[in-house]
Amino acid sequence: MRPLILSLLLCSAAAQAAPIDALKPMAFLAGHCWKGDFPGGKQSDEHCFQWAYEGNVLRDVHTVRSPGKPDYVGETIYYYDSAAKTVAYLYVENGGGYSRGTMTPTATGLDFPETQYVADGKPLTYRSRWTPSGPDAYEALSEMYLKEKWVTQFKLLLKRQ
C-alpha cells in the first residue's frame, strides 16, 4: 500500500511541475480543459492541457465532436527547441494528418506563425492566434492560405471547463 501512495504522490507532483521559462506564456492553459462551440452549435472543440516531463513539455489532447460522426482527435506536444531557441510543436491526429510549427508569445497572447498541415500527402498552409479573454477563456483564430490570400478557417471562444 505504501508504494502505491508514494507513486500517487509522485505522479501528482509531476502534474504540478513548474514549466520551463520558454513555456511559461502557455501556463494559463495547463491543468484545464477548454471547450468552445463552432458557429451553429453542431460541433464542439475541446483542448485538455497538462504538463509532462517535469514542465519541459506541454501536452494538448484535442477533440472535435460532431453529432453522428466519429470524434476527430489529435495531440500536440509543445517543447523548447534549444537549437532554434523557440517553442516548437508537433501535432498528430487520428486521420493521419500532422503539422510542425512554432509558438511565439506576444503582448496579446500566443501566435502560431505560418506552417503546413499535411494529410494524405496534401499540404494546407495555416496560421493561428490564441488571445486570452479574461481568466477563464481564450479566443482561437485560425486562418488558412487559399488562392493567394488568408481566409478565416474558424474563430472560437474556448471556455475553461
C-alpha positions as a Python dict, from the first residue, in 0.01 Angstrom:
ca = {
    (1, 'M'): (0, 0, 0),
    (2, 'R'): (284, 238, 88),
    (3, 'P'): (447, 213, -262),
    (4, 'L'): (107, 289, -419),
    (5, 'I'): (63, 602, -209),
    (6, 'L'): (419, 712, -287),
    (7, 'S'): (367, 667, -662),
    (8, 'L'): (40, 860, -649),
    (9, 'L'): (217, 1146, -472),
    (10, 'L'): (499, 1143, -728),
    (11, 'C'): (251, 1146, -1019),
    (12, 'S'): (68, 1437, -859),
    (13, 'A'): (394, 1628, -812),
    (14, 'A'): (487, 1569, -1177),
    (15, 'A'): (148, 1701, -1291),
    (16, 'Q'): (210, 2015, -1084),
    (17, 'A'): (567, 2068, -1209),
    (18, 'A'): (658, 2427, -1284),
    (19, 'P'): (710, 2489, -1655),
    (20, 'I'): (1043, 2585, -1801),
    (21, 'D'): (1074, 2957, -1879),
    (22, 'A'): (1006, 2922, -2252),
    (23, 'L'): (668, 2754, -2185),
    (24, 'K'): (551, 2992, -1911),
    (25, 'P'): (339, 3201, -2153),
    (26, 'M'): (128, 2886, -2200),
    (27, 'A'): (95, 2812, -1827),
    (28, 'F'): (-261, 2950, -1805),
    (29, 'L'): (-374, 2658, -2023),
    (30, 'A'): (-218, 2377, -1818),
    (31, 'G'): (-423, 2157, -1589),
    (32, 'H'): (-751, 2250, -1758),
    (33, 'C'): (-978, 2155, -2043),
    (34, 'W'): (-1110, 2435, -2263),
    (35, 'K'): (-1420, 2393, -2477),
    (36, 'G'): (-1590, 2600, -2746),
    (37, 'D'): (-1874, 2555, -2991),
    (38, 'F'): (-1839, 2623, -3361),
    (39, 'P'): (-2096, 2864, -3512),
    (40, 'G'): (-2430, 2688, -3539),
    (41, 'G'): (-2358, 2479, -3228),
    (42, 'K'): (-2334, 2148, -3418),
    (43, 'Q'): (-1966, 2089, -3342),
    (44, 'S'): (-1759, 2141, -3030),
    (45, 'D'): (-1384, 2174, -2992),
    (46, 'E'): (-1211, 2074, -2668),
    (47, 'H'): (-845, 2104, -2571),
    (48, 'C'): (-711, 1947, -2249),
    (49, 'F'): (-363, 2059, -2144),
    (50, 'Q'): (-121, 1902, -1897),
    (51, 'W'): (246, 1937, -1812),
    (52, 'A'): (473, 1643, -1885),
    (53, 'Y'): (837, 1562, -1825),
    (54, 'E'): (880, 1793, -1529),
    (55, 'G'): (746, 2100, -1710),
    (56, 'N'): (962, 2056, -2019),
    (57, 'V'): (659, 1965, -2234),
    (58, 'L'): (300, 2083, -2253),
    (59, 'R'): (65, 1818, -2389),
    (60, 'D'): (-266, 1916, -2556),
    (61, 'V'): (-523, 1647, -2636),
    (62, 'H'): (-770, 1795, -2883),
    (63, 'T'): (-1116, 1656, -2967),
    (64, 'V'): (-1373, 1786, -3215),
    (65, 'R'): (-1715, 1630, -3162),
    (66, 'S'): (-1995, 1628, -3419),
    (67, 'P'): (-2328, 1451, -3361),
    (68, 'G'): (-2348, 1125, -3554),
    (69, 'K'): (-1981, 1129, -3658),
    (70, 'P'): (-1666, 976, -3508),
    (71, 'D'): (-1461, 1217, -3299),
    (72, 'Y'): (-1170, 1394, -3464),
    (73, 'V'): (-885, 1357, -3213),
    (74, 'G'): (-536, 1499, -3216),
    (75, 'E'): (-246, 1559, -2983),
    (76, 'T'): (4, 1843, -2974),
    (77, 'I'): (333, 1835, -2789),
    (78, 'Y'): (485, 2179, -2718),
    (79, 'Y'): (853, 2190, -2622),
    (80, 'Y'): (1153, 2420, -2624),
    (81, 'D'): (1373, 2371, -2930),
    (82, 'S'): (1711, 2471, -2786),
    (83, 'A'): (1884, 2470, -3127),
    (84, 'A'): (1633, 2716, -3278),
    (85, 'K'): (1576, 2893, -2942),
    (86, 'T'): (1197, 2884, -2980),
    (87, 'V'): (892, 2692, -2862),
    (88, 'A'): (809, 2429, -3121),
    (89, 'Y'): (527, 2178, -3153),
    (90, 'L'): (435, 1855, -3323),
    (91, 'Y'): (67, 1786, -3395),
    (92, 'V'): (-65, 1444, -3500),
    (93, 'E'): (-427, 1337, -3547),
    (94, 'N'): (-632, 1021, -3578),
    (95, 'G'): (-677, 1057, -3955),
    (96, 'G'): (-302, 1050, -4015),
    (97, 'G'): (-254, 1424, -4061),
    (98, 'Y'): (25, 1615, -3892),
    (99, 'S'): (195, 1952, -3864),
    (100, 'R'): (504, 2102, -3709),
    (101, 'G'): (537, 2464, -3613),
    (102, 'T'): (639, 2721, -3358),
    (103, 'M'): (471, 2938, -3098),
    (104, 'T'): (568, 3297, -3023),
    (105, 'P'): (434, 3478, -2716),
    (106, 'T'): (312, 3832, -2785),
    (107, 'A'): (178, 4116, -2573),
    (108, 'T'): (-177, 3999, -2650),
    (109, 'G'): (-144, 3619, -2649),
    (110, 'L'): (15, 3333, -2839),
    (111, 'D'): (95, 3340, -3210),
    (112, 'F'): (144, 3026, -3416),
    (113, 'P'): (313, 3151, -3736),
    (114, 'E'): (250, 3014, -4082),
    (115, 'T'): (314, 2641, -4119),
    (116, 'Q'): (170, 2344, -4303),
    (117, 'Y'): (-78, 2076, -4205),
    (118, 'V'): (-30, 1764, -4419),
    (119, 'A'): (-295, 1495, -4473),
    (120, 'D'): (-287, 1232, -4747),
    (121, 'G'): (25, 1399, -4887),
    (122, 'K'): (-159, 1728, -4943),
    (123, 'P'): (-36, 2040, -4757),
    (124, 'L'): (-258, 2316, -4623),
    (125, 'T'): (-84, 2637, -4514),
    (126, 'Y'): (-232, 2786, -4196),
    (127, 'R'): (-158, 3013, -3901),
    (128, 'S'): (-329, 3068, -3565),
    (129, 'R'): (-353, 3313, -3280),
    (130, 'W'): (-481, 3249, -2926),
    (131, 'T'): (-585, 3551, -2724),
    (132, 'P'): (-680, 3521, -2356),
    (133, 'S'): (-1025, 3661, -2280),
    (134, 'G'): (-1023, 3700, -1902),
    (135, 'P'): (-901, 3424, -1667),
    (136, 'D'): (-1145, 3158, -1789),
    (137, 'A'): (-1149, 3181, -2168),
    (138, 'Y'): (-940, 3237, -2478),
    (139, 'E'): (-1021, 3310, -2838),
    (140, 'A'): (-870, 3088, -3106),
    (141, 'L'): (-843, 3228, -3457),
    (142, 'S'): (-722, 3002, -3737),
    (143, 'E'): (-658, 3122, -4089),
    (144, 'M'): (-561, 2928, -4400),
    (145, 'Y'): (-389, 3046, -4714),
    (146, 'L'): (-611, 2983, -5016),
    (147, 'K'): (-595, 3131, -5363),
    (148, 'E'): (-315, 3373, -5271),
    (149, 'K'): (-486, 3521, -4962),
    (150, 'W'): (-551, 3450, -4595),
    (151, 'V'): (-907, 3347, -4508),
    (152, 'T'): (-1061, 3270, -4170),
    (153, 'Q'): (-1093, 2897, -4112),
    (154, 'F'): (-1261, 2940, -3773),
    (155, 'K'): (-1284, 3171, -3474),
    (156, 'L'): (-1388, 3019, -3140),
    (157, 'L'): (-1417, 3125, -2780),
    (158, 'L'): (-1295, 2836, -2566),
    (159, 'K'): (-1402, 2838, -2201),
    (160, 'R'): (-1229, 2667, -1912),
    (161, 'Q'): (-1424, 2361, -1801),
}
